[in-house]
PDB file of C-alpha atoms in Angstrom:
ATOM      1  CA  MET A   1      70.257 -10.061  62.041  1.00  0.00           C
ATOM      2  CA  SER A   2      67.499  -7.427  62.191  1.00  0.00           C
ATOM      3  CA  GLU A   3      64.902  -7.305  59.446  1.00  0.00           C
ATOM      4  CA  ARG A   4      65.156  -4.769  56.651  1.00  0.00           C
ATOM      5  CA  ILE A   5      63.411  -1.513  57.478  1.00  0.00           C
ATOM      6  CA  LYS A   6      60.204  -1.123  55.505  1.00  0.00           C
ATOM      7  CA  LEU A   7      60.194   2.321  53.927  1.00  0.00           C
ATOM      8  CA  LEU A   8      57.238   4.290  52.618  1.00  0.00           C
ATOM      9  CA  VAL A   9      57.911   7.392  50.522  1.00  0.00           C
ATOM     10  CA  GLY A  10      54.975   9.803  50.403  1.00  0.00           C
ATOM     11  CA  ILE A  11      54.691  12.578  47.814  1.00  0.00           C
ATOM     12  CA  PRO A  12      51.773  15.027  47.649  1.00  0.00           C
ATOM     13  CA  THR A  13      51.506  16.751  44.276  1.00  0.00           C
ATOM     14  CA  LEU A  14      49.361  19.318  42.488  1.00  0.00           C
ATOM     15  CA  ASN A  15      49.672  19.996  38.746  1.00  0.00           C
ATOM     16  CA  ARG A  16      53.458  19.466  38.673  1.00  0.00           C
ATOM     17  CA  SER A  17      53.886  16.346  36.599  1.00  0.00           C
ATOM     18  CA  GLN A  18      57.127  17.497  34.956  1.00  0.00           C
ATOM     19  CA  GLN A  19      58.786  18.086  38.322  1.00  0.00           C
ATOM     20  CA  LEU A  20      57.448  14.779  39.622  1.00  0.00           C
ATOM     21  CA  VAL A  21      59.078  12.897  36.738  1.00  0.00           C
ATOM     22  CA  LYS A  22      62.519  14.109  37.815  1.00  0.00           C
ATOM     23  CA  THR A  23      61.843  13.261  41.452  1.00  0.00           C
ATOM     24  CA  LEU A  24      60.698   9.728  40.634  1.00  0.00           C
ATOM     25  CA  MET A  25      63.719   9.234  38.352  1.00  0.00           C
ATOM     26  CA  THR A  26      66.082   9.880  41.260  1.00  0.00           C
ATOM     27  CA  ILE A  27      64.094   7.559  43.537  1.00  0.00           C
ATOM     28  CA  ALA A  28      64.219   4.804  40.905  1.00  0.00           C
ATOM     29  CA  LYS A  29      68.024   5.121  40.757  1.00  0.00           C
ATOM     30  CA  SER A  30      68.434   4.892  44.535  1.00  0.00           C
ATOM     31  CA  THR A  31      70.754   2.345  46.125  1.00  0.00           C
ATOM     32  CA  PHE A  32      67.913   1.624  48.561  1.00  0.00           C
ATOM     33  CA  LEU A  33      64.520   1.306  46.910  1.00  0.00           C
ATOM     34  CA  PRO A  34      61.467   2.123  49.021  1.00  0.00           C
ATOM     35  CA  ASP A  35      58.933  -0.625  49.609  1.00  0.00           C
ATOM     36  CA  ARG A  36      56.247   1.707  48.347  1.00  0.00           C
ATOM     37  CA  VAL A  37      55.896   5.188  46.891  1.00  0.00           C
ATOM     38  CA  LEU A  38      52.532   6.772  47.650  1.00  0.00           C
ATOM     39  CA  ILE A  39      51.512   9.603  45.325  1.00  0.00           C
ATOM     40  CA  VAL A  40      48.630  11.779  46.528  1.00  0.00           C
ATOM     41  CA  ASP A  41      47.441  13.584  43.419  1.00  0.00           C
ATOM     42  CA  GLN A  42      45.391  16.764  43.837  1.00  0.00           C
ATOM     43  CA  SER A  43      45.775  17.824  40.206  1.00  0.00           C
ATOM     44  CA  TYR A  44      43.107  19.224  37.915  1.00  0.00           C
ATOM     45  CA  ASN A  45      44.306  17.074  35.006  1.00  0.00           C
ATOM     46  CA  ASN A  46      45.470  13.499  34.314  1.00  0.00           C
ATOM     47  CA  GLU A  47      49.137  14.260  33.661  1.00  0.00           C
ATOM     48  CA  THR A  48      50.325  12.937  37.035  1.00  0.00           C
ATOM     49  CA  GLU A  49      48.454   9.672  36.535  1.00  0.00           C
ATOM     50  CA  ARG A  50      50.269   9.178  33.229  1.00  0.00           C
ATOM     51  CA  VAL A  51      53.605   9.781  34.974  1.00  0.00           C
ATOM     52  CA  VAL A  52      52.744   7.160  37.588  1.00  0.00           C
ATOM     53  CA  GLU A  53      51.956   4.625  34.853  1.00  0.00           C
ATOM     54  CA  THR A  54      55.362   5.294  33.288  1.00  0.00           C
ATOM     55  CA  PHE A  55      57.176   4.444  36.531  1.00  0.00           C
ATOM     56  CA  SER A  56      54.940   1.565  37.620  1.00  0.00           C
ATOM     57  CA  LYS A  57      57.452  -1.066  36.442  1.00  0.00           C
ATOM     58  CA  LYS A  58      60.400   0.610  38.160  1.00  0.00           C
ATOM     59  CA  LEU A  59      58.787   1.419  41.505  1.00  0.00           C
ATOM     60  CA  ASN A  60      56.001  -0.015  43.628  1.00  0.00           C
ATOM     61  CA  ILE A  61      53.681   2.989  43.378  1.00  0.00           C
ATOM     62  CA  GLU A  62      50.321   3.456  45.028  1.00  0.00           C
ATOM     63  CA  TYR A  63      48.363   6.208  43.327  1.00  0.00           C
ATOM     64  CA  LEU A  64      45.714   8.090  45.270  1.00  0.00           C
ATOM     65  CA  ARG A  65      43.604  10.630  43.387  1.00  0.00           C
ATOM     66  CA  VAL A  66      41.800  13.070  45.674  1.00  0.00           C
ATOM     67  CA  SER A  67      39.305  15.875  45.097  1.00  0.00           C
ATOM     68  CA  TYR A  68      40.513  18.203  47.847  1.00  0.00           C
ATOM     69  CA  ARG A  69      43.335  20.755  47.704  1.00  0.00           C
ATOM     70  CA  GLY A  70      45.693  21.100  50.639  1.00  0.00           C
ATOM     71  CA  LEU A  71      49.158  19.880  51.580  1.00  0.00           C
ATOM     72  CA  THR A  72      48.332  18.986  55.188  1.00  0.00           C
ATOM     73  CA  LYS A  73      45.341  16.865  54.166  1.00  0.00           C
ATOM     74  CA  ALA A  74      47.525  15.011  51.676  1.00  0.00           C
ATOM     75  CA  ARG A  75      50.234  14.388  54.270  1.00  0.00           C
ATOM     76  CA  ASN A  76      47.609  13.056  56.680  1.00  0.00           C
ATOM     77  CA  ASP A  77      46.328  10.663  54.018  1.00  0.00           C
ATOM     78  CA  ILE A  78      49.889   9.382  53.712  1.00  0.00           C
ATOM     79  CA  LEU A  79      50.157   8.999  57.495  1.00  0.00           C
ATOM     80  CA  LYS A  80      46.942   6.959  57.540  1.00  0.00           C
ATOM     81  CA  ARG A  81      48.499   4.480  55.117  1.00  0.00           C
ATOM     82  CA  SER A  82      51.816   4.076  56.947  1.00  0.00           C
ATOM     83  CA  ASP A  83      50.861   1.500  59.601  1.00  0.00           C
ATOM     84  CA  CYS A  84      52.575  -1.468  57.937  1.00  0.00           C
ATOM     85  CA  PHE A  85      55.858   0.433  57.460  1.00  0.00           C
ATOM     86  CA  ASP A  86      58.727   1.266  59.816  1.00  0.00           C
ATOM     87  CA  VAL A  87      59.770   4.622  58.368  1.00  0.00           C
ATOM     88  CA  ILE A  88      57.919   7.189  56.311  1.00  0.00           C
ATOM     89  CA  THR A  89      59.788   9.720  54.178  1.00  0.00           C
ATOM     90  CA  PHE A  90      57.855  12.766  53.029  1.00  0.00           C
ATOM     91  CA  LEU A  91      59.235  14.343  49.862  1.00  0.00           C
ATOM     92  CA  ASP A  92      58.162  17.353  47.851  1.00  0.00           C
ATOM     93  CA  ASP A  93      57.436  16.681  44.196  1.00  0.00           C
ATOM     94  CA  ASP A  94      60.361  18.858  43.081  1.00  0.00           C
ATOM     95  CA  VAL A  95      63.408  17.298  44.735  1.00  0.00           C
ATOM     96  CA  LYS A  96      66.367  15.419  43.280  1.00  0.00           C
ATOM     97  CA  LEU A  97      67.920  12.836  45.585  1.00  0.00           C
ATOM     98  CA  ARG A  98      71.473  11.614  45.454  1.00  0.00           C
ATOM     99  CA  GLU A  99      71.600   7.879  44.778  1.00  0.00           C
ATOM    100  CA  ASP A 100      72.468   7.057  48.396  1.00  0.00           C
ATOM    101  CA  TYR A 101      70.055   9.524  50.013  1.00  0.00           C
ATOM    102  CA  LEU A 102      67.443   6.951  51.052  1.00  0.00           C
ATOM    103  CA  GLU A 103      70.124   4.442  52.052  1.00  0.00           C
ATOM    104  CA  ARG A 104      71.698   6.942  54.447  1.00  0.00           C
ATOM    105  CA  ILE A 105      68.327   7.932  55.905  1.00  0.00           C
ATOM    106  CA  VAL A 106      67.439   4.293  56.557  1.00  0.00           C
ATOM    107  CA  LYS A 107      70.859   3.600  58.093  1.00  0.00           C
ATOM    108  CA  ALA A 108      70.329   6.464  60.529  1.00  0.00           C
ATOM    109  CA  PHE A 109      67.170   4.776  61.784  1.00  0.00           C
ATOM    110  CA  GLU A 110      68.867   1.369  61.876  1.00  0.00           C
ATOM    111  CA  ASN A 111      71.725   2.744  63.973  1.00  0.00           C
ATOM    112  CA  ASP A 112      69.555   4.595  66.498  1.00  0.00           C
ATOM    113  CA  GLU A 113      66.336   3.048  67.769  1.00  0.00           C
ATOM    114  CA  GLU A 114      65.490   6.258  69.639  1.00  0.00           C
ATOM    115  CA  LEU A 115      65.598   8.354  66.478  1.00  0.00           C
ATOM    116  CA  ALA A 116      62.097   9.710  65.853  1.00  0.00           C
ATOM    117  CA  GLY A 117      62.779  11.812  62.775  1.00  0.00           C
ATOM    118  CA  CYS A 118      65.500  13.122  60.487  1.00  0.00           C
ATOM    119  CA  GLN A 119      66.234  15.116  57.369  1.00  0.00           C
ATOM    120  CA  GLY A 120      68.990  15.262  54.809  1.00  0.00           C
ATOM    121  CA  PHE A 121      70.957  18.327  53.718  1.00  0.00           C
ATOM    122  CA  ILE A 122      69.659  20.482  50.866  1.00  0.00           C
ATOM    123  CA  GLU A 123      72.823  21.175  48.909  1.00  0.00           C
ATOM    124  CA  ASN A 124      71.568  23.842  46.493  1.00  0.00           C
ATOM    125  CA  GLN A 125      70.793  26.408  49.165  1.00  0.00           C
ATOM    126  CA  GLY A 126      73.053  28.263  51.564  1.00  0.00           C
ATOM    127  CA  GLY A 127      76.742  28.721  50.775  1.00  0.00           C
ATOM    128  CA  PHE A 128      79.006  31.767  51.152  1.00  0.00           C
ATOM    129  CA  LYS A 129      76.840  34.090  49.054  1.00  0.00           C
ATOM    130  CA  ASP A 130      73.723  33.296  51.056  1.00  0.00           C
ATOM    131  CA  LEU A 131      75.652  33.536  54.322  1.00  0.00           C
ATOM    132  CA  LEU A 132      76.951  37.003  53.412  1.00  0.00           C
ATOM    133  CA  LEU A 133      73.539  38.226  52.265  1.00  0.00           C
ATOM    134  CA  ARG A 134      71.813  36.970  55.388  1.00  0.00           C
ATOM    135  CA  PHE A 135      74.532  38.439  57.586  1.00  0.00           C
ATOM    136  CA  LEU A 136      74.064  41.852  55.973  1.00  0.00           C
ATOM    137  CA  ASN A 137      70.313  41.511  56.463  1.00  0.00           C
ATOM    138  CA  GLY A 138      70.760  40.638  60.127  1.00  0.00           C
ATOM    139  CA  ALA A 139      69.608  37.017  59.943  1.00  0.00           C
ATOM    140  CA  PRO A 140      70.444  34.954  63.047  1.00  0.00           C
ATOM    141  CA  PRO A 141      73.536  32.768  62.452  1.00  0.00           C
ATOM    142  CA  SER A 142      73.100  29.056  63.009  1.00  0.00           C
ATOM    143  CA  SER A 143      75.019  25.873  62.335  1.00  0.00           C
ATOM    144  CA  ARG A 144      71.964  23.651  62.843  1.00  0.00           C
ATOM    145  CA  PRO A 145      68.182  23.747  62.372  1.00  0.00           C
ATOM    146  CA  VAL A 146      66.793  25.582  65.399  1.00  0.00           C
ATOM    147  CA  VAL A 147      63.775  27.722  66.261  1.00  0.00           C
ATOM    148  CA  THR A 148      64.960  31.076  67.596  1.00  0.00           C
ATOM    149  CA  GLU A 149      63.536  33.360  70.289  1.00  0.00           C
ATOM    150  CA  CYS A 150      61.549  35.243  67.648  1.00  0.00           C
ATOM    151  CA  PHE A 151      60.307  31.945  66.164  1.00  0.00           C
ATOM    152  CA  VAL A 152      62.485  32.032  63.071  1.00  0.00           C
ATOM    153  CA  ASN A 153      63.448  28.548  61.912  1.00  0.00           C
ATOM    154  CA  THR A 154      67.103  28.493  60.857  1.00  0.00           C
ATOM    155  CA  TYR A 155      69.061  26.169  58.575  1.00  0.00           C
ATOM    156  CA  PRO A 156      72.837  25.621  58.313  1.00  0.00           C
ATOM    157  CA  TYR A 157      74.599  27.391  55.458  1.00  0.00           C
ATOM    158  CA  PHE A 158      77.067  24.530  54.961  1.00  0.00           C
ATOM    159  CA  PRO A 159      76.757  20.768  55.452  1.00  0.00           C
ATOM    160  CA  PRO A 160      77.816  19.782  58.981  1.00  0.00           C
ATOM    161  CA  PHE A 161      80.654  17.291  59.429  1.00  0.00           C
ATOM    162  CA  HIS A 162      78.560  14.924  61.540  1.00  0.00           C
ATOM    163  CA  LEU A 163      75.000  14.191  62.627  1.00  0.00           C
ATOM    164  CA  ILE A 164      73.464  17.199  64.364  1.00  0.00           C
ATOM    165  CA  SER A 165      70.343  17.646  66.426  1.00  0.00           C
ATOM    166  CA  SER A 166      67.415  19.487  64.854  1.00  0.00           C
ATOM    167  CA  GLU A 167      64.537  21.378  66.397  1.00  0.00           C
ATOM    168  CA  TRP A 168      62.518  21.153  63.189  1.00  0.00           C
ATOM    169  CA  LEU A 169      62.566  19.263  59.889  1.00  0.00           C
ATOM    170  CA  SER A 170      62.200  20.665  56.385  1.00  0.00           C
ATOM    171  CA  GLY A 171      59.040  19.448  54.672  1.00  0.00           C
ATOM    172  CA  CYS A 172      60.720  18.854  51.318  1.00  0.00           C
ATOM    173  CA  ASN A 173      62.546  15.870  52.864  1.00  0.00           C
ATOM    174  CA  MET A 174      61.545  14.717  56.317  1.00  0.00           C
ATOM    175  CA  SER A 175      61.485  11.155  57.598  1.00  0.00           C
ATOM    176  CA  TYR A 176      59.793   9.747  60.684  1.00  0.00           C
ATOM    177  CA  ARG A 177      59.801   6.427  62.467  1.00  0.00           C
ATOM    178  CA  VAL A 178      56.166   5.418  62.174  1.00  0.00           C
ATOM    179  CA  LYS A 179      55.750   4.300  65.787  1.00  0.00           C
ATOM    180  CA  PHE A 180      56.749   7.782  66.998  1.00  0.00           C
ATOM    181  CA  VAL A 181      54.097   9.564  64.927  1.00  0.00           C
ATOM    182  CA  LYS A 182      51.165   7.271  65.634  1.00  0.00           C
ATOM    183  CA  GLY A 183      48.240   9.420  66.677  1.00  0.00           C
ATOM    184  CA  GLU A 184      49.891  12.567  65.302  1.00  0.00           C
ATOM    185  CA  LYS A 185      48.414  14.613  62.465  1.00  0.00           C
ATOM    186  CA  PHE A 186      49.495  17.532  60.358  1.00  0.00           C
ATOM    187  CA  ASP A 187      47.473  20.578  61.325  1.00  0.00           C
ATOM    188  CA  GLU A 188      44.750  20.956  58.702  1.00  0.00           C
ATOM    189  CA  ASN A 189      44.123  24.531  59.776  1.00  0.00           C
ATOM    190  CA  PHE A 190      47.009  25.234  57.373  1.00  0.00           C
ATOM    191  CA  ILE A 191      45.359  25.513  53.965  1.00  0.00           C
ATOM    192  CA  LEU A 192      46.652  25.436  50.385  1.00  0.00           C
ATOM    193  CA  TYR A 193      50.402  24.787  50.435  1.00  0.00           C
ATOM    194  CA  GLY A 194      50.367  25.103  54.233  1.00  0.00           C
ATOM    195  CA  LEU A 195      53.226  27.538  54.792  1.00  0.00           C
ATOM    196  CA  GLY A 196      54.966  26.375  57.983  1.00  0.00           C
ATOM    197  CA  GLU A 197      53.126  23.058  58.375  1.00  0.00           C
ATOM    198  CA  ASP A 198      56.425  21.154  58.435  1.00  0.00           C
ATOM    199  CA  LEU A 199      57.762  23.425  61.179  1.00  0.00           C
ATOM    200  CA  GLU A 200      54.592  23.050  63.259  1.00  0.00           C
ATOM    201  CA  PHE A 201      54.526  19.242  63.000  1.00  0.00           C
ATOM    202  CA  SER A 202      58.217  18.582  63.616  1.00  0.00           C
ATOM    203  CA  HIS A 203      58.676  21.224  66.328  1.00  0.00           C
ATOM    204  CA  ARG A 204      55.621  19.856  68.111  1.00  0.00           C
ATOM    205  CA  LEU A 205      57.327  16.453  68.223  1.00  0.00           C
ATOM    206  CA  PHE A 206      60.583  18.049  69.341  1.00  0.00           C
ATOM    207  CA  ASN A 207      58.815  19.781  72.229  1.00  0.00           C
ATOM    208  CA  LYS A 208      57.445  16.404  73.296  1.00  0.00           C
ATOM    209  CA  GLY A 209      61.002  15.106  73.597  1.00  0.00           C
ATOM    210  CA  ALA A 210      61.350  13.426  70.204  1.00  0.00           C
ATOM    211  CA  LYS A 211      64.894  12.999  68.909  1.00  0.00           C
ATOM    212  CA  LEU A 212      65.331  14.754  65.560  1.00  0.00           C
ATOM    213  CA  LEU A 213      68.550  14.812  63.536  1.00  0.00           C
ATOM    214  CA  MET A 214      70.044  16.188  60.366  1.00  0.00           C
ATOM    215  CA  ILE A 215      71.939  13.556  58.356  1.00  0.00           C
ATOM    216  CA  PRO A 216      74.412  15.725  56.395  1.00  0.00           C
ATOM    217  CA  SER A 217      75.606  12.850  54.202  1.00  0.00           C
ATOM    218  CA  ALA A 218      72.057  12.377  52.877  1.00  0.00           C
ATOM    219  CA  ARG A 219      72.128  14.998  50.135  1.00  0.00           C
ATOM    220  CA  LEU A 220      69.418  16.301  47.842  1.00  0.00           C
ATOM    221  CA  LYS A 221      68.486  19.320  45.778  1.00  0.00           C
ATOM    222  CA  HIS A 222      65.213  21.186  46.091  1.00  0.00           C
ATOM    223  CA  ILE A 223      64.366  22.526  42.644  1.00  0.00           C
ATOM    224  CA  SER A 224      61.863  25.338  43.022  1.00  0.00           C
ATOM    225  CA  SER A 225      59.350  25.541  40.208  1.00  0.00           C
ATOM    226  CA  GLY A 226      59.781  29.303  40.007  1.00  0.00           C
ATOM    227  CA  LEU A 227      56.011  29.763  40.129  1.00  0.00           C
ATOM    228  CA  ASN A 228      54.358  32.012  42.676  1.00  0.00           C
ATOM    229  CA  ARG A 229      51.990  29.746  44.526  1.00  0.00           C
ATOM    230  CA  LEU A 230      50.009  32.713  45.839  1.00  0.00           C
ATOM    231  CA  PRO A 231      49.714  36.397  45.018  1.00  0.00           C
ATOM    232  CA  ASN A 232      52.123  38.396  47.128  1.00  0.00           C
ATOM    233  CA  LYS A 233      49.589  39.828  49.548  1.00  0.00           C
ATOM    234  CA  ALA A 234      47.959  36.457  50.166  1.00  0.00           C
ATOM    235  CA  GLY A 235      51.373  34.920  50.750  1.00  0.00           C
ATOM    236  CA  ILE A 236      52.365  37.623  53.234  1.00  0.00           C
ATOM    237  CA  MET A 237      49.054  37.270  55.051  1.00  0.00           C
ATOM    238  CA  MET A 238      49.536  33.532  55.260  1.00  0.00           C
ATOM    239  CA  ARG A 239      53.088  33.949  56.555  1.00  0.00           C
ATOM    240  CA  PHE A 240      52.141  36.274  59.397  1.00  0.00           C
ATOM    241  CA  ALA A 241      48.838  34.625  60.311  1.00  0.00           C
ATOM    242  CA  TYR A 242      50.356  31.148  60.467  1.00  0.00           C
ATOM    243  CA  ARG A 243      53.463  32.296  62.305  1.00  0.00           C
ATOM    244  CA  ARG A 244      51.333  33.986  64.961  1.00  0.00           C
ATOM    245  CA  TYR A 245      49.173  30.857  65.162  1.00  0.00           C
ATOM    246  CA  MET A 246      52.242  28.708  65.845  1.00  0.00           C
ATOM    247  CA  ILE A 247      53.640  31.129  68.413  1.00  0.00           C
ATOM    248  CA  ALA A 248      50.281  31.133  70.228  1.00  0.00           C
ATOM    249  CA  LYS A 249      50.261  27.333  70.178  1.00  0.00           C
ATOM    250  CA  PHE A 250      53.805  26.860  71.500  1.00  0.00           C
ATOM    251  CA  TYR A 251      54.258  30.007  73.613  1.00  0.00           C
ATOM    252  CA  PRO A 252      50.776  31.262  74.621  1.00  0.00           C
ATOM    253  CA  ASN A 253      52.166  33.649  77.240  1.00  0.00           C
ATOM    254  CA  ARG A 254      54.587  35.369  74.857  1.00  0.00           C
ATOM    255  CA  VAL A 255      52.524  35.894  71.720  1.00  0.00           C
ATOM    256  CA  GLU A 256      52.784  39.669  71.349  1.00  0.00           C
ATOM    257  CA  GLU A 257      56.483  39.815  72.171  1.00  0.00           C
ATOM    258  CA  MET A 258      57.547  36.963  69.893  1.00  0.00           C
ATOM    259  CA  PHE A 259      55.245  37.836  67.011  1.00  0.00           C
ATOM    260  CA  TRP A 260      56.383  41.438  66.690  1.00  0.00           C
ATOM    261  CA  ARG A 261      59.988  40.350  67.021  1.00  0.00           C
ATOM    262  CA  TYR A 262      59.334  37.992  64.109  1.00  0.00           C
ATOM    263  CA  VAL A 263      57.816  40.836  62.075  1.00  0.00           C
ATOM    264  CA  LYS A 264      60.864  42.970  62.821  1.00  0.00           C
ATOM    265  CA  TRP A 265      63.146  40.149  61.674  1.00  0.00           C
ATOM    266  CA  TYR A 266      61.130  39.675  58.481  1.00  0.00           C
ATOM    267  CA  LYS A 267      61.359  43.343  57.571  1.00  0.00           C
ATOM    268  CA  ARG A 268      65.073  43.390  58.333  1.00  0.00           C
ATOM    269  CA  ALA A 269      65.569  40.509  55.890  1.00  0.00           C
ATOM    270  CA  PHE A 270      65.017  43.012  53.050  1.00  0.00           C
ATOM    271  CA  ARG A 271      67.637  45.465  54.277  1.00  0.00           C
ATOM    272  CA  THR A 272      70.040  45.040  51.353  1.00  0.00           C
ATOM    273  CA  LEU A 273      67.147  45.360  48.896  1.00  0.00           C
ATOM    274  CA  ARG A 274      66.609  48.881  50.217  1.00  0.00           C
ATOM    275  CA  ILE A 275      70.073  49.801  48.956  1.00  0.00           C
ATOM    276  CA  ARG A 276      69.903  47.961  45.641  1.00  0.00           C
ATOM    277  CA  ARG A 277      66.267  48.573  44.639  1.00  0.00           C
ATOM    278  CA  SER A 278      64.769  51.147  46.961  1.00  0.00           C
ATOM    279  CA  GLN A 279      61.459  51.482  45.124  1.00  0.00           C
ATOM    280  CA  HIS A 280      60.860  47.742  45.177  1.00  0.00           C
ATOM    281  CA  TRP A 281      61.800  47.654  48.868  1.00  0.00           C
ATOM    282  CA  ARG A 282      59.247  50.369  49.605  1.00  0.00           C
ATOM    283  CA  GLN A 283      56.534  48.438  47.744  1.00  0.00           C
ATOM    284  CA  ILE A 284      57.254  45.348  49.818  1.00  0.00           C
ATOM    285  CA  MET A 285      57.262  47.286  53.091  1.00  0.00           C
ATOM    286  CA  ASP A 286      53.959  48.948  52.175  1.00  0.00           C
ATOM    287  CA  LEU A 287      52.497  45.536  51.373  1.00  0.00           C
ATOM    288  CA  VAL A 288      53.725  44.139  54.690  1.00  0.00           C
ATOM    289  CA  ASP A 289      52.300  47.059  56.661  1.00  0.00           C
ATOM    290  CA  THR A 290      48.974  46.925  54.805  1.00  0.00           C
ATOM    291  CA  SER A 291      48.692  43.172  55.356  1.00  0.00           C
ATOM    292  CA  LEU A 292      49.487  43.457  59.057  1.00  0.00           C
ATOM    293  CA  LYS A 293      46.932  46.214  59.531  1.00  0.00           C
ATOM    294  CA  GLU A 294      44.296  44.098  57.803  1.00  0.00           C
ATOM    295  CA  LEU A 295      45.199  41.055  59.896  1.00  0.00           C
ATOM    296  CA  GLU A 296      45.079  42.776  63.287  1.00  0.00           C
ATOM    297  CA  GLY A 297      41.338  42.273  63.622  1.00  0.00           C
ATOM    298  CA  TYR A 298      41.879  38.527  63.225  1.00  0.00           C
ATOM    299  CA  PHE A 299      44.568  38.223  65.912  1.00  0.00           C
ATOM    300  CA  PRO A 300      42.167  37.359  68.790  1.00  0.00           C
ATOM    301  CA  SER A 301      40.728  34.364  66.921  1.00  0.00           C
ATOM    302  CA  ILE A 302      44.177  33.308  65.675  1.00  0.00           C
ATOM    303  CA  ASP A 303      45.488  33.382  69.251  1.00  0.00           C
ATOM    304  CA  LYS A 304      42.633  31.061  70.262  1.00  0.00           C
ATOM    305  CA  GLY A 305      43.632  28.548  67.580  1.00  0.00           C
ATOM    306  CA  ASP A 306      40.924  29.463  65.074  1.00  0.00           C
ATOM    307  CA  LEU A 307      42.177  30.119  61.535  1.00  0.00           C
ATOM    308  CA  SER A 308      38.821  29.785  59.773  1.00  0.00           C
ATOM    309  CA  ARG A 309      38.176  33.513  59.385  1.00  0.00           C
ATOM    310  CA  VAL A 310      41.688  34.430  58.322  1.00  0.00           C
ATOM    311  CA  ASN A 311      41.802  31.470  55.925  1.00  0.00           C
ATOM    312  CA  ALA A 312      38.654  32.818  54.268  1.00  0.00           C
ATOM    313  CA  LEU A 313      40.430  36.161  53.916  1.00  0.00           C
ATOM    314  CA  ILE A 314      43.486  34.493  52.366  1.00  0.00           C
ATOM    315  CA  LEU A 315      41.349  32.524  49.908  1.00  0.00           C
ATOM    316  CA  LYS A 316      39.484  35.691  48.954  1.00  0.00           C
ATOM    317  CA  GLU A 317      42.796  37.422  48.326  1.00  0.00           C
ATOM    318  CA  THR A 318      43.951  34.622  45.995  1.00  0.00           C
ATOM    319  CA  GLN A 319      40.922  35.203  43.774  1.00  0.00           C
ATOM    320  CA  ARG A 320      41.696  38.855  43.106  1.00  0.00           C
TER     321      ARG A 320
END
């Protein structure tokens, strides 16, 4: 009989102790308890540390307090501490797992030794309403997580009936077999909450031939805090700069074509807003156009894999 898979759950967090409580509660009620939960705390206060103390008798928690801010750095700290485990599950600090979520993830790895990574199904997104809205906005239809020709990462609207292949994994719940990610790192050029870092990491593995799956029976909810992590302009700049960076990394000979197709898709995603709230739509389009014009001077360095200058611009924008 094979030995029990050793599971590490890693959770980066920043000033979201109330959300973290709910996440840890669902982990503590799991039918399969992780061997360790590693909390990487980037908070400005001690609230998260108090939460960890509350759960210390229910879960084997390792608490790591760090002085830096950045999701990719936190994920890399978790990777560094995963050597003595078989599987590592990255969770956001605002998810609620079904009781059998971790059990089903672990079983997927037990049943397939070639499985490099997997994700569960986020059950509080998608559905008929979202499908209709996205259809009207011209979003590409998809029944599985793929990366399209314009580098849009898609997600199924409804839970599949069986395991399905994935071309990328959602960062709020992504699991990897440790031996398949040895030597890999999350790209620390992505700063702050690292918009797209999960796509870059998982799609990079996929392009190397790694087997990635969605486990539809492993269900969870992703409960957004409702807080804007960045001012709108900074967020839009980050979206376009990082998307172009990824396109240049994966498809260096098709950067202009794919990037502007992505921009066109992004603008089209607000099509129904133009009908319902035309003034708001115009404000968003003006913001998009202004951001793109400001970013154009940074495109040559972005295409060469250098985000330092545009990151400085994004940080400056957050301080306004």
